[in-house]
Short mmCIF file of C-alpha atoms and ligand atoms in Angstrom, two decimals:
data_model
loop_
_atom_site.label_atom_id
_atom_site.label_comp_id
_atom_site.label_asym_id
_atom_site.label_seq_id
_atom_site.Cartn_x
_atom_site.Cartn_y
_atom_site.Cartn_z
CA MET W 1 -20.23 48.89 -27.72
CA LYS W 2 -19.44 48.03 -24.10
CA GLN W 3 -15.84 48.59 -22.96
CA GLN W 4 -14.11 45.19 -22.32
CA PHE W 5 -11.57 44.43 -19.64
CA ASP W 6 -9.99 41.32 -18.17
CA THR W 7 -10.98 42.31 -14.61
CA ILE W 8 -13.22 45.00 -13.13
CA VAL W 9 -12.37 45.95 -9.54
CA ILE W 10 -15.26 47.61 -7.65
CA GLY W 11 -14.21 50.13 -5.02
CA ALA W 12 -11.03 52.29 -5.07
CA GLY W 13 -10.07 52.09 -1.41
CA VAL W 14 -6.67 50.71 -0.43
CA VAL W 15 -7.80 47.08 -1.10
CA GLY W 16 -9.23 47.84 -4.59
CA ALA W 17 -6.24 50.12 -5.55
CA LEU W 18 -3.70 47.44 -4.54
CA VAL W 19 -5.69 44.65 -6.18
CA ALA W 20 -5.65 46.75 -9.39
CA ARG W 21 -1.94 47.38 -9.07
CA GLU W 22 -1.23 43.71 -8.58
CA LEU W 23 -3.39 42.63 -11.46
CA THR W 24 -1.74 45.10 -13.92
CA ARG W 25 1.60 43.74 -12.68
CA LEU W 26 0.32 40.31 -13.74
CA GLY W 27 -0.56 41.50 -17.24
CA GLN W 28 -4.36 42.10 -16.90
CA ARG W 29 -6.39 44.82 -18.49
CA VAL W 30 -8.11 46.30 -15.41
CA ALA W 31 -10.95 48.72 -14.82
CA LEU W 32 -11.09 50.28 -11.27
CA VAL W 33 -14.54 51.67 -10.67
CA GLU W 34 -15.42 53.98 -7.79
CA ARG W 35 -18.76 55.52 -6.92
CA THR W 36 -17.29 58.80 -5.54
CA ASP W 37 -15.20 61.30 -7.43
CA ASP W 38 -11.83 60.17 -6.09
CA VAL W 39 -9.84 57.16 -4.74
CA ALA W 40 -9.47 56.82 -0.92
CA THR W 41 -12.79 58.34 0.13
CA GLY W 42 -14.00 55.55 2.28
CA ALA W 43 -12.40 53.71 5.29
CA SER W 44 -9.01 54.12 3.63
CA ARG W 45 -9.20 57.85 4.11
CA ALA W 46 -10.06 57.88 7.78
CA ASN W 47 -8.42 55.33 10.02
CA SER W 48 -5.59 55.05 12.57
CA GLY W 49 -2.91 54.38 9.89
CA ILE W 50 -1.25 51.69 11.94
CA VAL W 51 0.59 48.77 10.31
CA HIS W 52 -0.26 46.25 12.96
CA ALA W 53 2.47 43.76 13.84
CA GLY W 54 -0.14 40.92 13.79
CA TYR W 55 -0.63 39.69 17.40
CA ASP W 56 -4.35 40.67 17.55
CA ALA W 57 -6.00 38.34 15.12
CA HIS W 58 -6.78 34.67 16.09
CA PRO W 59 -4.35 32.12 14.62
CA GLY W 60 -5.62 30.40 11.48
CA THR W 61 -7.84 33.30 10.37
CA LEU W 62 -7.36 35.20 7.14
CA LYS W 63 -6.94 38.28 9.31
CA ALA W 64 -3.95 36.73 11.12
CA LYS W 65 -2.29 35.27 8.03
CA LEU W 66 -2.73 38.36 5.74
CA ASN W 67 -1.87 40.90 8.51
CA VAL W 68 1.51 39.36 9.28
CA LYS W 69 2.37 38.95 5.57
CA GLY W 70 1.03 42.44 4.68
CA SER W 71 2.88 44.13 7.52
CA ALA W 72 6.16 42.51 6.29
CA MET W 73 5.55 43.75 2.74
CA MET W 74 4.49 47.27 3.65
CA GLU W 75 7.84 49.05 4.08
CA GLY W 76 9.23 47.83 0.73
CA LEU W 77 6.01 48.71 -1.07
CA CYS W 78 6.00 52.23 0.48
CA ALA W 79 9.61 52.80 -0.49
CA GLU W 80 8.83 51.77 -4.10
CA MET W 81 5.87 54.11 -4.29
CA ASP W 82 7.29 57.06 -2.24
CA VAL W 83 4.60 56.68 0.43
CA SER W 84 5.12 58.07 4.00
CA PHE W 85 5.95 55.17 6.34
CA HIS W 86 7.57 55.13 9.75
CA ARG W 87 8.64 52.05 11.72
CA CYS W 88 7.93 53.42 15.22
CA GLY W 89 6.99 50.19 17.07
CA SER W 90 3.90 49.69 19.18
CA LEU W 91 3.08 49.21 22.84
CA VAL W 92 -0.05 47.60 24.32
CA VAL W 93 -0.22 48.95 27.84
CA GLY W 94 -2.02 47.27 30.80
CA PHE W 95 -3.14 48.57 34.19
CA ASP W 96 -3.74 45.57 36.38
CA GLU W 97 -3.31 41.81 36.70
CA ASN W 98 -6.14 41.01 34.30
CA ASP W 99 -4.47 43.18 31.67
CA GLU W 100 -1.10 41.42 32.35
CA GLN W 101 -2.87 38.12 31.56
CA THR W 102 -4.34 39.66 28.41
CA ILE W 103 -0.89 40.91 27.29
CA ARG W 104 0.78 37.55 27.89
CA GLY W 105 -2.02 36.00 25.78
CA LEU W 106 -1.40 38.45 23.05
CA ILE W 107 2.35 37.66 23.04
CA ALA W 108 1.60 33.94 22.76
CA ARG W 109 -0.98 34.61 19.94
CA GLY W 110 1.50 36.75 18.15
CA GLN W 111 4.21 34.15 18.40
CA THR W 112 1.81 31.51 16.95
CA ASN W 113 0.98 34.01 14.15
CA GLY W 114 4.76 34.42 13.38
CA VAL W 115 5.21 38.00 14.70
CA PRO W 116 8.96 38.48 15.44
CA ASP W 117 10.54 40.01 18.55
CA LEU W 118 7.59 40.55 20.79
CA ALA W 119 8.50 41.39 24.36
CA PHE W 120 6.88 41.73 27.78
CA LEU W 121 7.76 44.96 29.67
CA THR W 122 7.14 46.02 33.27
CA GLY W 123 5.53 49.40 33.78
CA ASP W 124 8.90 51.06 34.47
CA GLU W 125 10.53 49.45 31.43
CA ALA W 126 7.65 50.74 29.33
CA ARG W 127 7.94 54.22 30.79
CA LYS W 128 11.66 54.18 30.02
CA LYS W 129 10.80 53.63 26.31
CA GLU W 130 7.83 56.08 26.39
CA PRO W 131 8.26 58.62 29.23
CA SER W 132 4.73 60.12 28.80
CA LEU W 133 2.99 56.87 29.92
CA THR W 134 1.03 57.41 33.21
CA ASP W 135 2.11 55.87 36.51
CA GLU W 136 -1.03 53.75 36.22
CA VAL W 137 0.61 51.59 33.56
CA THR W 138 1.85 48.40 35.22
CA CYS W 139 2.97 46.34 32.13
CA ALA W 140 3.16 46.36 28.38
CA LEU W 141 3.62 44.43 25.20
CA TRP W 142 6.41 45.82 22.90
CA ALA W 143 6.16 45.06 19.20
CA PRO W 144 9.12 46.59 17.33
CA THR W 145 7.70 45.67 13.96
CA GLY W 146 4.63 47.95 14.45
CA ALA W 147 4.69 50.99 12.13
CA VAL W 148 2.60 53.86 10.76
CA VAL W 149 1.62 54.59 7.14
CA CYS W 150 -0.31 57.29 5.38
CA PRO W 151 -3.36 55.32 4.25
CA TYR W 152 -4.59 57.77 1.59
CA GLU W 153 -1.16 58.22 0.22
CA LEU W 154 -0.78 54.45 -0.14
CA THR W 155 -4.19 54.21 -1.93
CA ILE W 156 -3.46 57.19 -4.34
CA ALA W 157 -0.06 55.76 -5.14
CA ALA W 158 -1.34 52.20 -5.70
CA ALA W 159 -4.09 53.52 -8.06
CA GLY W 160 -1.42 55.71 -9.78
CA VAL W 161 0.83 52.71 -10.46
CA ALA W 162 -2.14 50.69 -11.75
CA ILE W 163 -3.02 53.55 -14.14
CA ARG W 164 0.56 54.03 -15.22
CA ASN W 165 0.57 50.31 -16.15
CA GLY W 166 -2.61 50.49 -18.12
CA ALA W 167 -5.57 50.28 -15.75
CA THR W 168 -8.58 52.66 -16.31
CA LEU W 169 -10.11 54.46 -13.37
CA PHE W 170 -13.80 55.23 -13.65
CA CYS W 171 -14.86 57.71 -10.90
CA ASN W 172 -18.53 58.61 -10.21
CA PHE W 173 -19.30 54.94 -11.29
CA ALA W 174 -21.66 53.65 -8.63
CA VAL W 175 -22.27 49.99 -9.43
CA ALA W 176 -25.98 49.31 -9.48
CA SER W 177 -26.15 45.83 -11.04
CA LEU W 178 -24.09 42.85 -12.02
CA ALA W 179 -25.22 40.44 -14.76
CA ARG W 180 -23.67 37.09 -15.60
CA THR W 181 -23.55 36.28 -19.32
CA GLU W 182 -22.22 32.92 -20.59
CA ASP W 183 -18.53 33.60 -19.76
CA ALA W 184 -18.40 37.25 -18.59
CA TRP W 185 -19.81 39.83 -16.18
CA GLU W 186 -21.59 43.01 -17.15
CA VAL W 187 -21.17 45.74 -14.59
CA THR W 188 -23.64 48.63 -14.84
CA ALA W 189 -23.53 51.90 -13.02
CA GLU W 190 -26.47 53.91 -11.65
CA ASP W 191 -26.14 56.29 -14.67
CA GLY W 192 -26.48 53.34 -17.17
CA ARG W 193 -22.78 53.04 -18.20
CA THR W 194 -21.89 49.30 -18.60
CA LEU W 195 -18.46 47.69 -18.61
CA CYS W 196 -17.68 44.05 -19.32
CA ALA W 197 -15.05 41.61 -18.06
CA ALA W 198 -14.37 37.99 -17.45
CA TYR W 199 -13.65 38.65 -13.76
CA VAL W 200 -15.02 41.01 -11.07
CA VAL W 201 -13.43 41.71 -7.70
CA ASN W 202 -15.71 43.24 -5.05
CA CYS W 203 -13.73 45.66 -2.87
CA ALA W 204 -16.72 47.90 -1.99
CA GLY W 205 -15.90 48.30 1.75
CA ALA W 206 -18.94 49.09 3.91
CA HIS W 207 -21.14 48.36 0.82
CA SER W 208 -19.42 45.05 -0.08
CA ASP W 209 -22.44 42.96 1.02
CA GLU W 210 -24.72 44.92 -1.35
CA VAL W 211 -22.35 44.28 -4.31
CA ALA W 212 -22.11 40.61 -3.32
CA ARG W 213 -25.91 40.39 -3.39
CA MET W 214 -25.87 41.85 -6.91
CA ALA W 215 -23.81 38.82 -7.93
CA GLY W 216 -26.23 36.45 -6.20
CA ASP W 217 -24.17 35.93 -3.04
CA ASP W 218 -26.20 36.66 0.11
CA ARG W 219 -24.19 34.55 2.63
CA PHE W 220 -23.13 37.44 4.72
CA THR W 221 -23.94 41.00 5.78
CA VAL W 222 -21.74 44.10 6.63
CA HIS W 223 -22.47 46.85 9.08
CA ALA W 224 -20.72 50.11 9.77
CA ARG W 225 -18.97 50.89 12.99
CA ARG W 226 -17.90 54.50 13.42
CA GLY W 227 -14.48 55.44 14.86
CA GLU W 228 -13.89 59.07 15.92
CA TYR W 229 -10.52 60.79 16.30
CA LEU W 230 -8.73 63.88 17.46
CA LEU W 231 -5.68 65.03 15.64
CA LEU W 232 -3.05 67.22 17.36
CA ASP W 233 -0.68 69.79 15.71
CA ARG W 234 2.73 68.61 14.53
CA GLU W 235 4.13 70.84 17.37
CA CYS W 236 3.12 67.97 19.67
CA ALA W 237 5.37 65.39 17.95
CA GLY W 238 7.37 63.60 20.51
CA LEU W 239 4.41 63.31 22.98
CA VAL W 240 4.74 59.63 22.14
CA ARG W 241 7.28 58.05 19.76
CA SER W 242 5.52 54.77 19.29
CA THR W 243 1.83 53.75 18.96
CA VAL W 244 0.35 53.28 22.44
CA PHE W 245 -2.63 50.97 22.50
CA MET W 246 -4.57 49.94 25.61
CA ALA W 247 -5.08 46.28 26.51
CA PRO W 248 -8.55 45.20 25.41
CA SER W 249 -10.77 44.46 28.44
CA LYS W 250 -14.42 43.90 29.35
CA MET W 251 -14.73 47.73 29.29
CA GLY W 252 -13.72 47.81 25.57
CA LYS W 253 -10.62 48.18 23.45
CA GLY W 254 -9.64 51.63 24.76
CA VAL W 255 -8.14 54.21 22.42
CA LEU W 256 -4.62 54.63 20.92
CA VAL W 257 -2.24 57.61 21.06
CA SER W 258 0.16 57.47 18.18
CA PRO W 259 2.41 59.53 15.93
CA THR W 260 1.13 59.65 12.40
CA ALA W 261 3.31 59.13 9.29
CA HIS W 262 3.36 62.92 8.94
CA GLY W 263 4.36 63.75 12.53
CA ASN W 264 0.96 64.72 14.02
CA ILE W 265 -0.43 62.91 17.03
CA ILE W 266 -3.61 60.91 16.49
CA ILE W 267 -5.93 59.85 19.38
CA GLY W 268 -8.86 57.47 19.07
CA PRO W 269 -10.90 55.79 17.75
CA THR W 270 -14.34 55.17 19.38
CA ALA W 271 -16.41 52.23 18.22
CA THR W 272 -20.07 52.93 17.71
CA ASP W 273 -22.36 50.85 15.52
CA THR W 274 -24.45 52.77 13.13
CA ASP W 275 -27.16 52.06 10.49
CA ASP W 276 -25.84 54.69 8.17
CA ARG W 277 -22.83 53.36 6.11
CA ASP W 278 -21.79 56.82 4.95
CA ASP W 279 -22.23 58.96 8.00
CA THR W 280 -18.76 60.18 9.03
CA ALA W 281 -19.86 63.01 11.31
CA THR W 282 -18.11 63.35 14.70
CA THR W 283 -20.05 63.74 17.95
CA ALA W 284 -19.33 65.73 21.17
CA GLU W 285 -19.94 62.45 23.06
CA GLY W 286 -17.47 60.41 20.94
CA LEU W 287 -14.69 63.01 21.21
CA ASP W 288 -15.23 63.25 25.00
CA THR W 289 -14.79 59.52 25.16
CA VAL W 290 -11.53 59.81 23.22
CA ARG W 291 -10.23 62.53 25.55
CA ARG W 292 -11.27 60.60 28.74
CA LEU W 293 -9.82 57.20 27.72
CA SER W 294 -6.51 58.43 26.30
CA GLN W 295 -5.57 60.08 29.64
CA LYS W 296 -5.48 56.73 31.34
CA SER W 297 -2.42 55.69 29.25
CA VAL W 298 -0.66 58.99 28.41
CA ARG W 299 -0.28 61.94 30.59
CA GLY W 300 -0.12 65.64 29.68
CA ILE W 301 -1.92 65.36 26.34
CA PRO W 302 -2.19 68.93 25.08
CA PHE W 303 -5.76 68.75 23.79
CA GLY W 304 -5.66 72.51 23.27
CA ARG W 305 -3.37 71.83 20.33
CA GLY W 306 -6.05 69.84 18.56
CA ILE W 307 -6.34 70.92 14.91
CA THR W 308 -9.15 68.80 13.69
CA CYS W 309 -11.42 65.87 14.43
CA PHE W 310 -12.71 63.29 12.01
CA ALA W 311 -14.44 59.86 11.84
CA GLY W 312 -14.09 56.72 9.72
CA LEU W 313 -16.50 53.72 9.22
CA ARG W 314 -15.33 50.17 9.67
CA ALA W 315 -16.91 47.60 7.42
CA VAL W 316 -17.74 44.89 9.95
CA GLY W 317 -18.58 41.52 8.35
CA SER W 318 -21.02 39.00 9.89
CA THR W 319 -18.45 36.13 9.80
CA GLY W 320 -15.79 37.74 12.17
CA ASP W 321 -13.05 37.23 9.55
CA PHE W 322 -12.16 38.89 6.22
CA ILE W 323 -14.49 37.42 3.57
CA ILE W 324 -12.18 36.80 0.60
CA ASP W 325 -13.45 34.04 -1.61
CA ALA W 326 -14.92 33.18 -5.01
CA PRO W 327 -18.57 32.21 -4.52
CA ARG W 328 -19.55 32.47 -8.28
CA PRO W 329 -17.51 31.83 -11.38
CA GLY W 330 -15.24 34.78 -12.10
CA PHE W 331 -16.50 36.75 -9.05
CA VAL W 332 -14.14 37.35 -6.06
CA ASN W 333 -15.21 39.05 -2.76
CA CYS W 334 -12.92 41.20 -0.55
CA ALA W 335 -15.64 41.98 1.86
CA GLY W 336 -15.84 42.95 5.51
CA ILE W 337 -12.21 44.17 5.41
CA GLU W 338 -12.19 45.90 8.82
CA SER W 339 -8.97 46.39 10.85
CA PRO W 340 -6.26 45.15 10.17
CA GLY W 341 -7.32 45.61 6.53
CA LEU W 342 -4.84 48.51 5.84
CA SER W 343 -1.90 46.37 7.27
CA ALA W 344 -2.99 43.35 5.34
CA SER W 345 -3.85 45.14 2.08
CA PRO W 346 -0.62 44.28 0.07
CA ALA W 347 -1.11 40.55 1.05
CA ILE W 348 -4.90 40.69 0.20
CA ALA W 349 -3.96 41.88 -3.29
CA GLU W 350 -1.72 38.81 -3.77
CA TYR W 351 -4.34 36.50 -2.32
CA VAL W 352 -6.95 37.84 -4.77
CA ALA W 353 -4.53 37.16 -7.64
CA GLU W 354 -4.19 33.54 -6.45
CA LEU W 355 -8.00 33.15 -6.34
CA LEU W 356 -8.35 34.57 -9.81
CA ALA W 357 -5.64 32.24 -11.10
CA GLN W 358 -7.69 29.34 -9.65
CA GLN W 359 -10.63 30.74 -11.54
CA GLY W 360 -8.67 30.37 -14.78
CA ALA W 361 -7.31 33.93 -15.13
CA ALA W 362 -4.16 34.15 -17.27
CA LEU W 363 -1.65 35.90 -14.92
CA ALA W 364 2.00 36.31 -15.64
CA PRO W 365 4.38 39.04 -14.43
CA ARG W 366 4.94 41.70 -17.05
CA PRO W 367 8.57 42.43 -17.72
CA ASP W 368 7.75 46.08 -18.41
CA PHE W 369 5.70 46.71 -15.26
CA ASP W 370 6.72 50.03 -13.57
CA PRO W 371 6.23 49.86 -9.85
CA THR W 372 7.14 53.40 -9.07
CA TYR W 373 4.83 56.28 -8.35
CA ALA W 374 6.00 59.75 -9.01
CA SER W 375 4.28 61.83 -6.23
CA PRO W 376 4.61 65.63 -6.65
CA VAL W 377 7.77 66.90 -4.92
CA SER W 378 7.36 67.83 -1.25
CA PHE W 379 9.02 71.21 -1.59
CA ARG W 380 9.23 71.75 2.18
CA TYR W 381 11.62 68.92 2.69
CA LEU W 382 14.15 70.04 0.01
CA PRO W 383 17.49 71.77 0.86
CA ALA W 384 17.66 75.52 0.00
CA ASP W 385 19.80 75.11 -3.04
CA LYS W 386 17.44 72.56 -4.54
CA LYS W 387 14.48 74.79 -3.73
CA ASN W 388 16.16 77.70 -5.55
CA GLU W 389 16.93 75.52 -8.50
CA ILE W 390 13.24 74.45 -8.84
CA ILE W 391 11.97 78.07 -8.40
CA ALA W 392 14.34 79.28 -11.11
CA ARG W 393 12.82 76.66 -13.49
CA ASP W 394 9.22 77.20 -12.39
CA PRO W 395 8.39 80.37 -10.35
CA ARG W 396 5.10 78.76 -9.16
CA TYR W 397 7.27 76.81 -6.58
CA GLY W 398 8.19 80.15 -5.10
CA ARG W 399 4.58 80.93 -4.22
CA VAL W 400 3.51 79.44 -0.93
CA ILE W 401 -0.24 78.59 -0.95
CA CYS W 402 -0.56 76.66 2.31
CA ARG W 403 1.45 78.44 5.02
CA CYS W 404 0.96 75.85 7.68
CA GLU W 405 2.31 72.95 5.69
CA THR W 406 4.45 75.04 3.28
CA VAL W 407 2.80 73.79 0.08
CA THR W 408 3.56 75.75 -3.07
CA GLU W 409 1.42 76.53 -6.15
CA GLY W 410 3.93 74.38 -8.27
CA GLU W 411 3.10 71.30 -6.07
CA ILE W 412 -0.66 71.81 -6.36
CA VAL W 413 -0.49 72.22 -10.13
CA ALA W 414 1.67 69.13 -10.44
CA ALA W 415 -0.71 67.07 -8.26
CA ILE W 416 -3.73 68.18 -10.31
CA HIS W 417 -2.08 66.80 -13.42
CA THR W 418 -0.85 63.50 -11.87
CA GLU W 419 -2.93 60.27 -12.09
CA PRO W 420 -5.23 59.61 -10.32
CA LYS W 421 -6.11 63.27 -10.95
CA PRO W 422 -7.88 65.13 -8.11
CA ARG W 423 -11.12 66.90 -9.00
CA ASP W 424 -12.09 68.55 -5.63
CA LEU W 425 -10.48 70.43 -2.79
CA ASP W 426 -10.19 67.42 -0.38
CA ALA W 427 -8.60 65.40 -3.17
CA VAL W 428 -5.92 68.06 -3.60
CA LYS W 429 -5.46 68.05 0.21
CA ARG W 430 -4.91 64.32 0.32
CA ARG W 431 -2.17 64.67 -2.37
CA THR W 432 -0.34 67.80 -1.19
CA ARG W 433 -1.28 68.32 2.48
CA CYS W 434 -2.58 71.71 1.50
CA GLY W 435 -5.08 72.61 4.25
CA MET W 436 -3.97 69.82 6.62
CA GLY W 437 -2.17 72.18 9.03
CA ARG W 438 -3.02 74.25 11.97
CA CYS W 439 -5.50 76.59 10.19
CA GLN W 440 -7.21 73.71 8.36
CA GLY W 441 -7.47 75.57 5.10
CA GLY W 442 -8.71 78.86 6.58
CA PHE W 443 -6.04 80.64 4.57
CA CYS W 444 -5.43 78.56 1.49
CA THR W 445 -8.95 77.34 0.47
CA PRO W 446 -9.78 80.29 -1.82
CA TYR W 447 -6.42 80.04 -3.63
CA VAL W 448 -6.71 76.23 -4.11
CA SER W 449 -10.21 76.70 -5.41
CA GLU W 450 -8.88 79.24 -7.85
CA ILE W 451 -6.02 77.03 -9.07
CA LEU W 452 -8.36 73.98 -9.42
CA ALA W 453 -10.78 75.95 -11.58
CA ARG W 454 -7.99 77.40 -13.70
CA GLU W 455 -6.15 74.02 -14.20
CA LEU W 456 -9.35 72.02 -14.82
CA GLY W 457 -10.84 74.75 -17.09
CA ILE W 458 -14.06 74.98 -15.14
CA PRO W 459 -15.86 77.94 -13.50
CA GLU W 460 -14.97 78.39 -9.84
CA THR W 461 -18.65 77.82 -8.91
CA SER W 462 -18.24 74.25 -10.15
CA VAL W 463 -15.31 73.52 -7.64
CA THR W 464 -16.55 71.30 -4.78
CA LYS W 465 -15.12 70.41 -1.40
CA SER W 466 -15.63 66.67 -1.87
CA GLY W 467 -17.53 66.05 -5.03
CA GLY W 468 -21.31 65.66 -5.30
CA ALA W 469 -23.35 68.38 -3.61
CA SER W 470 -20.57 70.16 -1.74
CA PRO W 471 -20.04 73.46 -3.60
CA LEU W 472 -17.63 76.06 -2.23
CA LEU W 473 -19.14 78.98 -4.02
CA VAL W 474 -22.75 79.31 -5.11
CA GLY W 475 -22.44 82.59 -7.09
CA LYS W 476 -21.44 86.29 -6.92
CA THR W 477 -22.92 88.71 -4.34
CA LYS W 478 -22.20 91.74 -6.54
C1 LIG V 501 -11.77 53.93 12.41
C2 LIG V 501 -11.00 52.94 11.69
C3 LIG V 501 -9.67 52.66 12.17
C4 LIG V 501 -8.93 51.76 11.42
N1 LIG V 501 -7.63 51.56 11.75
C5 LIG V 501 -6.84 50.67 11.13
C6 LIG V 501 -5.45 50.49 11.43
O1 LIG V 501 -4.89 51.26 12.21
N2 LIG V 501 -4.71 49.58 10.78
C7 LIG V 501 -5.29 48.79 9.81
O2 LIG V 501 -4.67 47.91 9.29
N3 LIG V 501 -6.61 48.92 9.44
C8 LIG V 501 -7.32 49.85 10.09
N4 LIG V 501 -8.65 50.07 9.73
C9 LIG V 501 -9.19 49.23 8.62
C10 LIG V 501 -8.85 49.81 7.28
O3 LIG V 501 -9.09 51.15 7.26
C11 LIG V 501 -9.72 49.11 6.27
O4 LIG V 501 -9.60 47.72 6.37
C12 LIG V 501 -9.41 49.46 4.84
O5 LIG V 501 -9.25 50.86 4.62
C13 LIG V 501 -10.47 48.88 3.93
O6 LIG V 501 -10.15 49.20 2.59
P1 LIG V 501 -11.22 48.93 1.48
O7 LIG V 501 -10.55 49.28 0.22
O8 LIG V 501 -11.77 47.51 1.65
O9 LIG V 501 -12.46 49.84 1.85
P2 LIG V 501 -12.75 51.40 1.54
O10 LIG V 501 -11.57 52.25 1.73
O11 LIG V 501 -13.93 51.72 2.31
O12 LIG V 501 -13.05 51.43 -0.05
C14 LIG V 501 -14.22 50.93 -0.53
C15 LIG V 501 -14.64 51.82 -1.76
O13 LIG V 501 -15.69 51.19 -2.39
C16 LIG V 501 -16.49 52.22 -2.92
N5 LIG V 501 -17.82 51.69 -3.21
C17 LIG V 501 -18.73 51.23 -2.38
N6 LIG V 501 -19.84 50.84 -3.01
C18 LIG V 501 -19.61 50.97 -4.38
C19 LIG V 501 -20.35 50.74 -5.53
N7 LIG V 501 -21.57 50.23 -5.50
N8 LIG V 501 -19.81 51.04 -6.70
C20 LIG V 501 -18.56 51.58 -6.86
N9 LIG V 501 -17.75 51.80 -5.66
C21 LIG V 501 -18.31 51.55 -4.49
C22 LIG V 501 -16.49 53.18 -1.81
O14 LIG V 501 -16.92 54.57 -2.22
C23 LIG V 501 -15.09 53.20 -1.28
O15 LIG V 501 -14.24 54.15 -1.91
C24 LIG V 501 -9.47 51.02 10.40
C25 LIG V 501 -10.73 51.26 9.85
C26 LIG V 501 -11.48 52.33 10.49
C27 LIG V 501 -12.76 52.74 9.99
#
């Protein structure tokens, strides 16, 4: 007997997770299916984390409409789900008269899109706001509504809310085929499991054209564009207070320098087209480009304080806009959701619900919907008396496992038992920040591996770094 749902959402990135959350809010029985072993493992794991104000996209496009709306929704949503968010504002800096024209054009475009409070600044005005800007900066756009958010926390929390409200998450469910019966869709995974639903929403990121083709929709293609980053230690917080973009020019889009929602400094990304939709390796060449370009806008970047580098893959659609439509009965695409997809994601979820309603889905707000997400406590932020109280109740909160980020055993155990439950080391890291500090897991990895094995009731040789074939231990040497 195949499991039946109202809607199956394919892909548990930020878009799929927020769509699942919205549909449970509207009373649907939802299955969220994901081909990897956790949520937030695609573009929603590795991006700049900027909530764009909305001046970049061309007026009239879905990108423009959903960016401005999503950006306005983001702060409230993050507060509701206890997700790290910081309204830091953003600057687009220019270096010559051409850039000044570009910046004035962005201001006009932003105003058309409905972005509030955009301002033109001279180079000196911009340096007053952001003293680390180089003397080469001659002008800037200031957008006070720009913000930063933690993208994987947002995805995890949205999936957690969906699950709390009845959704079922199927991990390691790589959709291999879709079949239309008289009034429903059968969704079959590579391993043969099949689920059934009246509606399917395709949120498969860089693979969204492949999933669309499974439903008989071959109108568009998606290709991957890699973006590489450097991340600096939290010690460097204050280098810049707002997100510093460079004005786009014939030479490219430049790179940004920005605080993250957790107080690190992020620098990047590059933009390199690649045939491999899953290759998130960094390259010496890409990181050199990041270092070289960023020094044009911000001076004194302490690259020696770099703690890691990483890359994400943009899902670039062939139409130039987000592809969100219903090409077949009961089948909705959320394809080619490249930047500003994170910023737009709350609005995309509402838009998908509108499309499903037009397709005949019965949607009505549930009075018992619980919009909150109980993330495990962040012990390091608590006052001393509260810490002592928690340790007295559960001594595991007195054992620090990650020294760089001050993460305790109690937090790790709580995270392992909170939906969506982590099954590998990186998944624990995304929930607790264990291993995200200066030593990048050099100290805590063996301890987290031991705790994961104990709590999941599996041998330590079965613990992986990131699911699939990524074992941490292969056996005993003696
Ligand atoms: C380098 C970079 C920088 C960016 N910066 C920003 C920014 O600052 N601000 C902003 O607003 N946006 C930014 N974006 C865009 C933003 O990250 C994306 O728009 C957003 O994360 C897309 O979410 P998604 O859920 O559509 O895709 P993803 O997060 O990629 O999720 C898709 C999911 O589908 C799963 N999947 C694929 N195929 C299948 C299948 N057959 N069966 C089951 N599951 C499947 C994948 O495993 C994946 O988990 C950036 C993107 C990149 C790459």
